[in-house]
Amino acid sequence: MSDELLITVAPCGAETMRSHNPAVPYTPQEIAEEVRRSYEAGARMVHVHARLDDGTPTQDAGRYRETVAAIREQAPEIIVQVSTGGAVGMSREERLGSLAADPEMASLTCGTVNFGQGVFENPAPLMLEFARAQLAAGVKPELEIFDLGHLDNAAWLASKAPLEGSQHYDLVLGVPGGAAGTPRNVSELASRLPAGSTWSATGIGRSHLAVIMTAIAAGGHVRLGFEDQVERSPGVLAGSNAELVERAVRVGELAGRSVPDPRRAREILGLS
Ligand code: KMH
Ligand code: ZN
């Protein structure tokens, strides 16, 4: 079990709006400042979604370049992972726009899943196209698992596309329509990952604490931030992404896990 804890911050996502929490960042500068504070608190990777100034989610290449450039200026050492998930209903071409920002990693969701009232569509040909696009760009995929069958899809994907080196997974639990954010689901899914994989877990909404505590105890890493939860405790909004990161650092310390330096963080993920 790793004695280091890699924390990924997901500062805004595509769905969380200021009506949910007034501190959600939208502009490149606002996102970058949240990322800097999160880095200073202990986050070592950022899962980036771009927004227009009014908060509309976008996968536009130019807006991603601008957002990632602002992040790199404010937090030069953080690992940049862009989203290829975008928002429900976006076309595959649109979703791939984020790769133009020259990230080190990108998300790659391993299957279709109900997503609230919508459907987050990731059929097999799209998964393969996204894997090939990422590999061609020298980008390491983070394989996102929203439900049990997604693990089988990931194994299928690995048999079709050369996902070189160790694979990195994020167990995204608690999306209405996907697997629930419970300790049992974290343990079960983690136990089924290919040997040698690295993994993190994300708990949506109020499942957050149970999910990250289980992951930390089980040797996994964690993702958190306004994309995934806007409250620090039931009924109390988090003031910033950094506040959520700080708490995960404290939980990690209690479990004997420390924050790696940026070089070690890249080593853990097999990034050069
Ligand atoms: N916004 C969700 C529909 C990802 O970034 O790859 C998809 C999502 C996953 O957030
Ligand atoms: Zn995302």
PDB file of C-alpha atoms and ligand atoms in Angstrom:
ATOM      1  CA  MET A   1       0.000   0.000   0.000  1.00  0.00           C
ATOM      2  CA  SER A   2       1.257   3.444  -0.947  1.00  0.00           C
ATOM      3  CA  ASP A   3       2.163   5.694   1.957  1.00  0.00           C
ATOM      4  CA  GLU A   4       1.686   8.662  -0.339  1.00  0.00           C
ATOM      5  CA  LEU A   5      -1.670  10.201  -1.145  1.00  0.00           C
ATOM      6  CA  LEU A   6      -2.250  11.810  -4.507  1.00  0.00           C
ATOM      7  CA  ILE A   7      -5.089  14.304  -4.380  1.00  0.00           C
ATOM      8  CA  THR A   8      -6.773  15.442  -7.574  1.00  0.00           C
ATOM      9  CA  VAL A   9      -8.847  18.587  -7.473  1.00  0.00           C
ATOM     10  CA  ALA A  10     -11.804  18.959  -9.839  1.00  0.00           C
ATOM     11  CA  PRO A  11     -12.488  22.666  -9.342  1.00  0.00           C
ATOM     12  CA  CYS A  12     -15.705  23.200 -11.288  1.00  0.00           C
ATOM     13  CA  GLY A  13     -16.802  20.329 -13.572  1.00  0.00           C
ATOM     14  CA  ALA A  14     -19.455  20.966 -16.179  1.00  0.00           C
ATOM     15  CA  GLU A  15     -22.621  20.851 -14.109  1.00  0.00           C
ATOM     16  CA  THR A  16     -21.975  22.690 -10.844  1.00  0.00           C
ATOM     17  CA  MET A  17     -23.169  26.292 -11.013  1.00  0.00           C
ATOM     18  CA  ARG A  18     -22.947  29.303  -8.723  1.00  0.00           C
ATOM     19  CA  SER A  19     -26.555  28.641  -7.836  1.00  0.00           C
ATOM     20  CA  HIS A  20     -25.208  25.483  -6.123  1.00  0.00           C
ATOM     21  CA  ASN A  21     -22.234  27.231  -4.514  1.00  0.00           C
ATOM     22  CA  PRO A  22     -21.295  30.874  -5.170  1.00  0.00           C
ATOM     23  CA  ALA A  23     -17.571  30.013  -4.957  1.00  0.00           C
ATOM     24  CA  VAL A  24     -17.573  27.858  -8.136  1.00  0.00           C
ATOM     25  CA  PRO A  25     -14.957  29.295 -10.548  1.00  0.00           C
ATOM     26  CA  TYR A  26     -15.863  29.899 -14.201  1.00  0.00           C
ATOM     27  CA  THR A  27     -13.258  32.045 -15.968  1.00  0.00           C
ATOM     28  CA  PRO A  28      -9.720  30.790 -16.717  1.00  0.00           C
ATOM     29  CA  GLN A  29      -8.353  33.173 -14.090  1.00  0.00           C
ATOM     30  CA  GLU A  30     -10.857  32.107 -11.429  1.00  0.00           C
ATOM     31  CA  ILE A  31     -10.229  28.436 -12.151  1.00  0.00           C
ATOM     32  CA  ALA A  32      -6.453  28.969 -12.066  1.00  0.00           C
ATOM     33  CA  GLU A  33      -6.612  30.754  -8.710  1.00  0.00           C
ATOM     34  CA  GLU A  34      -8.685  27.946  -7.189  1.00  0.00           C
ATOM     35  CA  VAL A  35      -6.148  25.467  -8.569  1.00  0.00           C
ATOM     36  CA  ARG A  36      -3.223  27.406  -7.072  1.00  0.00           C
ATOM     37  CA  ARG A  37      -4.865  27.441  -3.636  1.00  0.00           C
ATOM     38  CA  SER A  38      -5.640  23.734  -3.997  1.00  0.00           C
ATOM     39  CA  TYR A  39      -2.050  22.976  -5.018  1.00  0.00           C
ATOM     40  CA  GLU A  40      -0.778  24.886  -2.003  1.00  0.00           C
ATOM     41  CA  ALA A  41      -3.147  22.847   0.174  1.00  0.00           C
ATOM     42  CA  GLY A  42      -1.795  19.550  -1.240  1.00  0.00           C
ATOM     43  CA  ALA A  43      -3.494  18.761  -4.569  1.00  0.00           C
ATOM     44  CA  ARG A  44      -1.074  17.393  -7.135  1.00  0.00           C
ATOM     45  CA  MET A  45      -3.372  16.909 -10.144  1.00  0.00           C
ATOM     46  CA  VAL A  46      -6.217  18.999 -11.562  1.00  0.00           C
ATOM     47  CA  HIS A  47      -9.125  17.582 -13.561  1.00  0.00           C
ATOM     48  CA  VAL A  48     -10.002  20.509 -15.811  1.00  0.00           C
ATOM     49  CA  HIS A  49     -13.347  21.485 -17.324  1.00  0.00           C
ATOM     50  CA  ALA A  50     -13.487  24.795 -19.168  1.00  0.00           C
ATOM     51  CA  ARG A  51     -16.378  27.239 -18.847  1.00  0.00           C
ATOM     52  CA  LEU A  52     -17.465  30.365 -20.639  1.00  0.00           C
ATOM     53  CA  ASP A  53     -17.636  33.510 -18.524  1.00  0.00           C
ATOM     54  CA  ASP A  54     -21.311  32.869 -17.735  1.00  0.00           C
ATOM     55  CA  GLY A  55     -20.551  29.331 -16.567  1.00  0.00           C
ATOM     56  CA  THR A  56     -21.669  27.478 -19.704  1.00  0.00           C
ATOM     57  CA  PRO A  57     -19.509  24.346 -20.069  1.00  0.00           C
ATOM     58  CA  THR A  58     -17.375  24.227 -23.207  1.00  0.00           C
ATOM     59  CA  GLN A  59     -14.840  21.879 -24.773  1.00  0.00           C
ATOM     60  CA  ASP A  60     -13.671  24.609 -27.145  1.00  0.00           C
ATOM     61  CA  ALA A  61      -9.951  24.144 -27.897  1.00  0.00           C
ATOM     62  CA  GLY A  62      -9.135  27.834 -27.542  1.00  0.00           C
ATOM     63  CA  ARG A  63     -10.912  28.156 -24.200  1.00  0.00           C
ATOM     64  CA  TYR A  64      -9.141  25.027 -22.906  1.00  0.00           C
ATOM     65  CA  ARG A  65      -5.768  26.396 -24.013  1.00  0.00           C
ATOM     66  CA  GLU A  66      -6.520  29.634 -22.217  1.00  0.00           C
ATOM     67  CA  THR A  67      -7.686  27.841 -19.064  1.00  0.00           C
ATOM     68  CA  VAL A  68      -4.720  25.471 -18.954  1.00  0.00           C
ATOM     69  CA  ALA A  69      -2.257  28.318 -19.643  1.00  0.00           C
ATOM     70  CA  ALA A  70      -3.715  30.251 -16.698  1.00  0.00           C
ATOM     71  CA  ILE A  71      -3.440  27.150 -14.480  1.00  0.00           C
ATOM     72  CA  ARG A  72       0.177  26.588 -15.521  1.00  0.00           C
ATOM     73  CA  GLU A  73       1.001  30.169 -14.703  1.00  0.00           C
ATOM     74  CA  GLN A  74      -0.540  29.969 -11.224  1.00  0.00           C
ATOM     75  CA  ALA A  75       0.402  26.366 -10.349  1.00  0.00           C
ATOM     76  CA  PRO A  76       3.251  25.400 -12.695  1.00  0.00           C
ATOM     77  CA  GLU A  77       3.958  22.042 -11.045  1.00  0.00           C
ATOM     78  CA  ILE A  78       0.463  20.592 -10.912  1.00  0.00           C
ATOM     79  CA  ILE A  79      -0.358  17.676 -13.233  1.00  0.00           C
ATOM     80  CA  VAL A  80      -2.941  18.805 -15.779  1.00  0.00           C
ATOM     81  CA  GLN A  81      -5.620  16.304 -16.689  1.00  0.00           C
ATOM     82  CA  VAL A  82      -8.312  17.613 -19.063  1.00  0.00           C
ATOM     83  CA  SER A  83     -11.830  16.263 -19.341  1.00  0.00           C
ATOM     84  CA  THR A  84     -12.922  14.487 -22.491  1.00  0.00           C
ATOM     85  CA  GLY A  85     -16.286  13.887 -20.852  1.00  0.00           C
ATOM     86  CA  GLY A  86     -17.429  17.481 -21.209  1.00  0.00           C
ATOM     87  CA  ALA A  87     -21.141  17.751 -20.526  1.00  0.00           C
ATOM     88  CA  VAL A  88     -24.017  15.413 -21.316  1.00  0.00           C
ATOM     89  CA  GLY A  89     -25.097  15.808 -24.934  1.00  0.00           C
ATOM     90  CA  MET A  90     -21.840  17.145 -26.376  1.00  0.00           C
ATOM     91  CA  SER A  91     -20.624  15.587 -29.628  1.00  0.00           C
ATOM     92  CA  ARG A  92     -17.519  13.420 -29.702  1.00  0.00           C
ATOM     93  CA  GLU A  93     -15.640  15.985 -31.845  1.00  0.00           C
ATOM     94  CA  GLU A  94     -16.469  18.709 -29.343  1.00  0.00           C
ATOM     95  CA  ARG A  95     -15.385  16.593 -26.390  1.00  0.00           C
ATOM     96  CA  LEU A  96     -11.968  15.952 -27.944  1.00  0.00           C
ATOM     97  CA  GLY A  97     -11.308  19.706 -28.227  1.00  0.00           C
ATOM     98  CA  SER A  98      -9.695  19.673 -24.772  1.00  0.00           C
ATOM     99  CA  LEU A  99      -6.699  17.660 -26.022  1.00  0.00           C
ATOM    100  CA  ALA A 100      -5.507  20.807 -27.827  1.00  0.00           C
ATOM    101  CA  ALA A 101      -4.377  22.189 -24.456  1.00  0.00           C
ATOM    102  CA  ASP A 102      -1.381  19.810 -24.363  1.00  0.00           C
ATOM    103  CA  PRO A 103      -2.286  18.043 -21.096  1.00  0.00           C
ATOM    104  CA  GLU A 104      -0.314  15.252 -19.439  1.00  0.00           C
ATOM    105  CA  MET A 105      -3.481  13.245 -18.847  1.00  0.00           C
ATOM    106  CA  ALA A 106      -7.123  13.191 -19.940  1.00  0.00           C
ATOM    107  CA  SER A 107     -10.205  11.468 -18.613  1.00  0.00           C
ATOM    108  CA  LEU A 108     -11.657   8.557 -20.580  1.00  0.00           C
ATOM    109  CA  THR A 109     -15.007   7.268 -19.386  1.00  0.00           C
ATOM    110  CA  CYS A 110     -15.375   3.533 -19.836  1.00  0.00           C
ATOM    111  CA  GLY A 111     -19.028   3.224 -20.725  1.00  0.00           C
ATOM    112  CA  THR A 112     -22.428   4.800 -21.003  1.00  0.00           C
ATOM    113  CA  VAL A 113     -24.230   5.655 -17.774  1.00  0.00           C
ATOM    114  CA  ASN A 114     -27.443   7.353 -16.757  1.00  0.00           C
ATOM    115  CA  PHE A 115     -26.461  10.774 -15.426  1.00  0.00           C
ATOM    116  CA  GLY A 116     -29.209  12.383 -13.399  1.00  0.00           C
ATOM    117  CA  GLN A 117     -32.052  12.928 -15.836  1.00  0.00           C
ATOM    118  CA  GLY A 118     -29.730  12.514 -18.856  1.00  0.00           C
ATOM    119  CA  VAL A 119     -27.490   9.861 -20.377  1.00  0.00           C
ATOM    120  CA  PHE A 120     -23.702  10.245 -20.526  1.00  0.00           C
ATOM    121  CA  GLU A 121     -22.977   8.425 -23.762  1.00  0.00           C
ATOM    122  CA  ASN A 122     -19.729   6.527 -24.154  1.00  0.00           C
ATOM    123  CA  PRO A 123     -20.326   3.658 -26.598  1.00  0.00           C
ATOM    124  CA  ALA A 124     -17.470   1.305 -27.509  1.00  0.00           C
ATOM    125  CA  PRO A 125     -16.435   3.062 -30.769  1.00  0.00           C
ATOM    126  CA  LEU A 126     -16.198   6.398 -28.944  1.00  0.00           C
ATOM    127  CA  MET A 127     -14.084   4.882 -26.167  1.00  0.00           C
ATOM    128  CA  LEU A 128     -11.704   3.416 -28.732  1.00  0.00           C
ATOM    129  CA  GLU A 129     -11.519   6.654 -30.724  1.00  0.00           C
ATOM    130  CA  PHE A 130     -10.803   8.636 -27.547  1.00  0.00           C
ATOM    131  CA  ALA A 131      -8.134   6.156 -26.400  1.00  0.00           C
ATOM    132  CA  ARG A 132      -6.403   6.324 -29.780  1.00  0.00           C
ATOM    133  CA  ALA A 133      -6.602  10.124 -29.893  1.00  0.00           C
ATOM    134  CA  GLN A 134      -5.071  10.356 -26.426  1.00  0.00           C
ATOM    135  CA  LEU A 135      -2.316   7.865 -27.137  1.00  0.00           C
ATOM    136  CA  ALA A 136      -1.474   9.623 -30.430  1.00  0.00           C
ATOM    137  CA  ALA A 137      -1.161  12.886 -28.508  1.00  0.00           C
ATOM    138  CA  GLY A 138       1.105  11.310 -25.865  1.00  0.00           C
ATOM    139  CA  VAL A 139      -1.554  11.767 -23.198  1.00  0.00           C
ATOM    140  CA  LYS A 140      -2.131   9.193 -20.449  1.00  0.00           C
ATOM    141  CA  PRO A 141      -5.797   8.293 -19.970  1.00  0.00           C
ATOM    142  CA  GLU A 142      -7.448   8.253 -16.573  1.00  0.00           C
ATOM    143  CA  LEU A 143     -10.005   5.478 -16.961  1.00  0.00           C
ATOM    144  CA  GLU A 144     -13.209   6.666 -15.323  1.00  0.00           C
ATOM    145  CA  ILE A 145     -15.436   3.975 -13.842  1.00  0.00           C
ATOM    146  CA  PHE A 146     -19.012   4.911 -12.958  1.00  0.00           C
ATOM    147  CA  ASP A 147     -20.360   1.370 -12.616  1.00  0.00           C
ATOM    148  CA  LEU A 148     -19.243  -2.243 -12.344  1.00  0.00           C
ATOM    149  CA  GLY A 149     -19.536  -3.073 -16.064  1.00  0.00           C
ATOM    150  CA  HIS A 150     -17.218  -0.197 -16.902  1.00  0.00           C
ATOM    151  CA  LEU A 151     -14.357  -2.310 -15.581  1.00  0.00           C
ATOM    152  CA  ASP A 152     -15.112  -4.954 -18.211  1.00  0.00           C
ATOM    153  CA  ASN A 153     -15.262  -2.205 -20.841  1.00  0.00           C
ATOM    154  CA  ALA A 154     -11.856  -0.944 -19.683  1.00  0.00           C
ATOM    155  CA  ALA A 155     -10.408  -4.455 -20.075  1.00  0.00           C
ATOM    156  CA  TRP A 156     -11.908  -4.630 -23.579  1.00  0.00           C
ATOM    157  CA  LEU A 157     -10.409  -1.231 -24.376  1.00  0.00           C
ATOM    158  CA  ALA A 158      -6.971  -2.325 -23.174  1.00  0.00           C
ATOM    159  CA  SER A 159      -7.190  -5.328 -25.509  1.00  0.00           C
ATOM    160  CA  LYS A 160      -7.878  -3.037 -28.496  1.00  0.00           C
ATOM    161  CA  ALA A 161      -5.707   0.003 -27.808  1.00  0.00           C
ATOM    162  CA  PRO A 162      -2.166  -0.190 -26.436  1.00  0.00           C
ATOM    163  CA  LEU A 163      -2.745   1.406 -23.025  1.00  0.00           C
ATOM    164  CA  GLU A 164       0.948   1.294 -22.247  1.00  0.00           C
ATOM    165  CA  GLY A 165       2.368   1.025 -18.759  1.00  0.00           C
ATOM    166  CA  SER A 166       0.278   0.851 -15.637  1.00  0.00           C
ATOM    167  CA  GLN A 167      -3.293   2.026 -15.952  1.00  0.00           C
ATOM    168  CA  HIS A 168      -4.771   4.732 -13.772  1.00  0.00           C
ATOM    169  CA  TYR A 169      -8.437   4.542 -12.763  1.00  0.00           C
ATOM    170  CA  ASP A 170     -10.841   6.880 -11.065  1.00  0.00           C
ATOM    171  CA  LEU A 171     -13.858   5.251  -9.411  1.00  0.00           C
ATOM    172  CA  VAL A 172     -16.574   7.898  -9.746  1.00  0.00           C
ATOM    173  CA  LEU A 173     -19.253   6.815  -7.286  1.00  0.00           C
ATOM    174  CA  GLY A 174     -22.544   8.370  -6.333  1.00  0.00           C
ATOM    175  CA  VAL A 175     -23.689   9.793  -9.681  1.00  0.00           C
ATOM    176  CA  PRO A 176     -27.486   9.354  -9.806  1.00  0.00           C
ATOM    177  CA  GLY A 177     -27.654   6.563 -12.381  1.00  0.00           C
ATOM    178  CA  GLY A 178     -24.267   4.986 -11.586  1.00  0.00           C
ATOM    179  CA  ALA A 179     -22.927   2.894  -8.715  1.00  0.00           C
ATOM    180  CA  ALA A 180     -23.644   4.355  -5.287  1.00  0.00           C
ATOM    181  CA  GLY A 181     -20.911   6.035  -3.271  1.00  0.00           C
ATOM    182  CA  THR A 182     -20.527   3.451  -0.542  1.00  0.00           C
ATOM    183  CA  PRO A 183     -17.472   1.958   1.185  1.00  0.00           C
ATOM    184  CA  ARG A 184     -18.544  -1.445  -0.090  1.00  0.00           C
ATOM    185  CA  ASN A 185     -18.553  -0.270  -3.720  1.00  0.00           C
ATOM    186  CA  VAL A 186     -15.134   1.366  -3.341  1.00  0.00           C
ATOM    187  CA  SER A 187     -13.703  -1.873  -1.939  1.00  0.00           C
ATOM    188  CA  GLU A 188     -15.391  -4.088  -4.492  1.00  0.00           C
ATOM    189  CA  LEU A 189     -14.403  -2.066  -7.559  1.00  0.00           C
ATOM    190  CA  ALA A 190     -10.860  -1.492  -6.295  1.00  0.00           C
ATOM    191  CA  SER A 191     -10.443  -5.238  -5.712  1.00  0.00           C
ATOM    192  CA  ARG A 192     -11.275  -5.885  -9.386  1.00  0.00           C
ATOM    193  CA  LEU A 193      -8.704  -3.535 -10.926  1.00  0.00           C
ATOM    194  CA  PRO A 194      -5.847  -5.059 -12.927  1.00  0.00           C
ATOM    195  CA  ALA A 195      -2.742  -5.756 -10.815  1.00  0.00           C
ATOM    196  CA  GLY A 196      -0.300  -2.870 -10.839  1.00  0.00           C
ATOM    197  CA  SER A 197      -2.939  -0.217 -11.536  1.00  0.00           C
ATOM    198  CA  THR A 198      -3.088   3.019  -9.639  1.00  0.00           C
ATOM    199  CA  TRP A 199      -6.502   4.348  -8.650  1.00  0.00           C
ATOM    200  CA  SER A 200      -8.395   7.106  -7.007  1.00  0.00           C
ATOM    201  CA  ALA A 201     -11.979   7.386  -5.855  1.00  0.00           C
ATOM    202  CA  THR A 202     -14.463  10.216  -6.118  1.00  0.00           C
ATOM    203  CA  GLY A 203     -17.647  10.414  -4.049  1.00  0.00           C
ATOM    204  CA  ILE A 204     -20.385  12.583  -5.454  1.00  0.00           C
ATOM    205  CA  GLY A 205     -22.284  14.851  -3.055  1.00  0.00           C
ATOM    206  CA  ARG A 206     -22.806  13.543   0.448  1.00  0.00           C
ATOM    207  CA  SER A 207     -21.141  10.223  -0.357  1.00  0.00           C
ATOM    208  CA  HIS A 208     -17.859  12.134  -0.516  1.00  0.00           C
ATOM    209  CA  LEU A 209     -16.455  11.500   2.957  1.00  0.00           C
ATOM    210  CA  ALA A 210     -17.297   7.790   3.103  1.00  0.00           C
ATOM    211  CA  VAL A 211     -15.743   7.293  -0.326  1.00  0.00           C
ATOM    212  CA  ILE A 212     -12.509   9.185   0.289  1.00  0.00           C
ATOM    213  CA  MET A 213     -12.010   7.684   3.740  1.00  0.00           C
ATOM    214  CA  THR A 214     -12.426   4.181   2.344  1.00  0.00           C
ATOM    215  CA  ALA A 215     -10.074   4.894  -0.544  1.00  0.00           C
ATOM    216  CA  ILE A 216      -7.462   6.388   1.754  1.00  0.00           C
ATOM    217  CA  ALA A 217      -7.676   3.413   4.129  1.00  0.00           C
ATOM    218  CA  ALA A 218      -7.449   0.973   1.215  1.00  0.00           C
ATOM    219  CA  GLY A 219      -4.333   2.538  -0.336  1.00  0.00           C
ATOM    220  CA  GLY A 220      -6.082   4.416  -3.129  1.00  0.00           C
ATOM    221  CA  HIS A 221      -5.866   8.069  -4.054  1.00  0.00           C
ATOM    222  CA  VAL A 222      -8.718  10.602  -4.095  1.00  0.00           C
ATOM    223  CA  ARG A 223     -10.413  13.194  -6.266  1.00  0.00           C
ATOM    224  CA  LEU A 224     -12.576  15.962  -4.876  1.00  0.00           C
ATOM    225  CA  GLY A 225     -13.722  19.505  -5.558  1.00  0.00           C
ATOM    226  CA  PHE A 226     -16.767  21.460  -6.666  1.00  0.00           C
ATOM    227  CA  GLU A 227     -17.274  19.181  -9.682  1.00  0.00           C
ATOM    228  CA  ASP A 228     -18.092  16.431  -7.217  1.00  0.00           C
ATOM    229  CA  GLN A 229     -19.431  18.091  -4.045  1.00  0.00           C
ATOM    230  CA  VAL A 230     -20.303  21.615  -2.982  1.00  0.00           C
ATOM    231  CA  GLU A 231     -20.806  20.949   0.733  1.00  0.00           C
ATOM    232  CA  ARG A 232     -18.212  20.395   3.406  1.00  0.00           C
ATOM    233  CA  SER A 233     -20.838  18.850   5.686  1.00  0.00           C
ATOM    234  CA  PRO A 234     -24.564  18.340   5.199  1.00  0.00           C
ATOM    235  CA  GLY A 235     -26.141  21.760   4.751  1.00  0.00           C
ATOM    236  CA  VAL A 236     -22.826  23.664   4.974  1.00  0.00           C
ATOM    237  CA  LEU A 237     -21.269  24.864   1.724  1.00  0.00           C
ATOM    238  CA  ALA A 238     -17.515  24.518   1.251  1.00  0.00           C
ATOM    239  CA  GLY A 239     -15.848  27.925   0.938  1.00  0.00           C
ATOM    240  CA  SER A 240     -13.311  26.773  -1.632  1.00  0.00           C
ATOM    241  CA  ASN A 241     -11.856  23.731  -3.323  1.00  0.00           C
ATOM    242  CA  ALA A 242      -8.769  24.158  -1.165  1.00  0.00           C
ATOM    243  CA  GLU A 243     -10.848  23.653   1.968  1.00  0.00           C
ATOM    244  CA  LEU A 244     -11.878  20.207   0.696  1.00  0.00           C
ATOM    245  CA  VAL A 245      -8.272  19.416  -0.246  1.00  0.00           C
ATOM    246  CA  GLU A 246      -7.035  20.446   3.207  1.00  0.00           C
ATOM    247  CA  ARG A 247      -9.461  18.075   4.874  1.00  0.00           C
ATOM    248  CA  ALA A 248      -8.361  15.168   2.651  1.00  0.00           C
ATOM    249  CA  VAL A 249      -4.749  15.928   3.568  1.00  0.00           C
ATOM    250  CA  ARG A 250      -5.701  15.726   7.253  1.00  0.00           C
ATOM    251  CA  VAL A 251      -7.541  12.428   6.757  1.00  0.00           C
ATOM    252  CA  GLY A 252      -4.498  11.140   4.886  1.00  0.00           C
ATOM    253  CA  GLU A 253      -2.185  12.142   7.721  1.00  0.00           C
ATOM    254  CA  LEU A 254      -4.362  10.272  10.224  1.00  0.00           C
ATOM    255  CA  ALA A 255      -4.029   7.208   7.997  1.00  0.00           C
ATOM    256  CA  GLY A 256      -0.260   7.585   7.641  1.00  0.00           C
ATOM    257  CA  ARG A 257      -0.407   8.930   4.079  1.00  0.00           C
ATOM    258  CA  SER A 258       1.508  12.022   3.046  1.00  0.00           C
ATOM    259  CA  VAL A 259       1.336  14.329   0.047  1.00  0.00           C
ATOM    260  CA  PRO A 260       4.053  13.550  -2.528  1.00  0.00           C
ATOM    261  CA  ASP A 261       6.122  16.259  -4.143  1.00  0.00           C
ATOM    262  CA  PRO A 262       5.250  16.928  -7.804  1.00  0.00           C
ATOM    263  CA  ARG A 263       8.081  14.748  -9.099  1.00  0.00           C
ATOM    264  CA  ARG A 264       6.937  11.774  -7.003  1.00  0.00           C
ATOM    265  CA  ALA A 265       3.325  12.423  -8.007  1.00  0.00           C
ATOM    266  CA  ARG A 266       4.343  12.005 -11.651  1.00  0.00           C
ATOM    267  CA  GLU A 267       6.356   8.883 -10.804  1.00  0.00           C
ATOM    268  CA  ILE A 268       3.337   7.347  -9.041  1.00  0.00           C
ATOM    269  CA  LEU A 269       1.276   7.852 -12.214  1.00  0.00           C
ATOM    270  CA  GLY A 270       4.046   6.677 -14.558  1.00  0.00           C
ATOM    271  CA  LEU A 271       4.352  10.110 -16.183  1.00  0.00           C
ATOM    272  CA  SER A 272       7.759  11.219 -17.367  1.00  0.00           C
TER     273      SER A 272
HETATM  274  N1  KMH B   1     -19.684  16.040 -16.921  1.00  0.00           N
HETATM  275  C1  KMH B   1     -19.959  14.645 -17.020  1.00  0.00           C
HETATM  276  C2  KMH B   1     -21.076  14.392 -17.973  1.00  0.00           C
HETATM  277  C3  KMH B   1     -15.220  13.571 -17.379  1.00  0.00           C
HETATM  278  O1  KMH B   1     -14.883  14.697 -17.099  1.00  0.00           O
HETATM  279  O2  KMH B   1     -14.554  12.846 -18.099  1.00  0.00           O
HETATM  280  C4  KMH B   1     -18.774  13.862 -17.431  1.00  0.00           C
HETATM  281  C5  KMH B   1     -17.550  14.060 -16.664  1.00  0.00           C
HETATM  282  C6  KMH B   1     -16.521  13.008 -16.865  1.00  0.00           C
HETATM  283  O3  KMH B   1     -17.346  15.015 -15.953  1.00  0.00           O
HETATM  284 ZN    ZN B   2     -15.198  15.758 -15.223  1.00  0.00          ZN
END
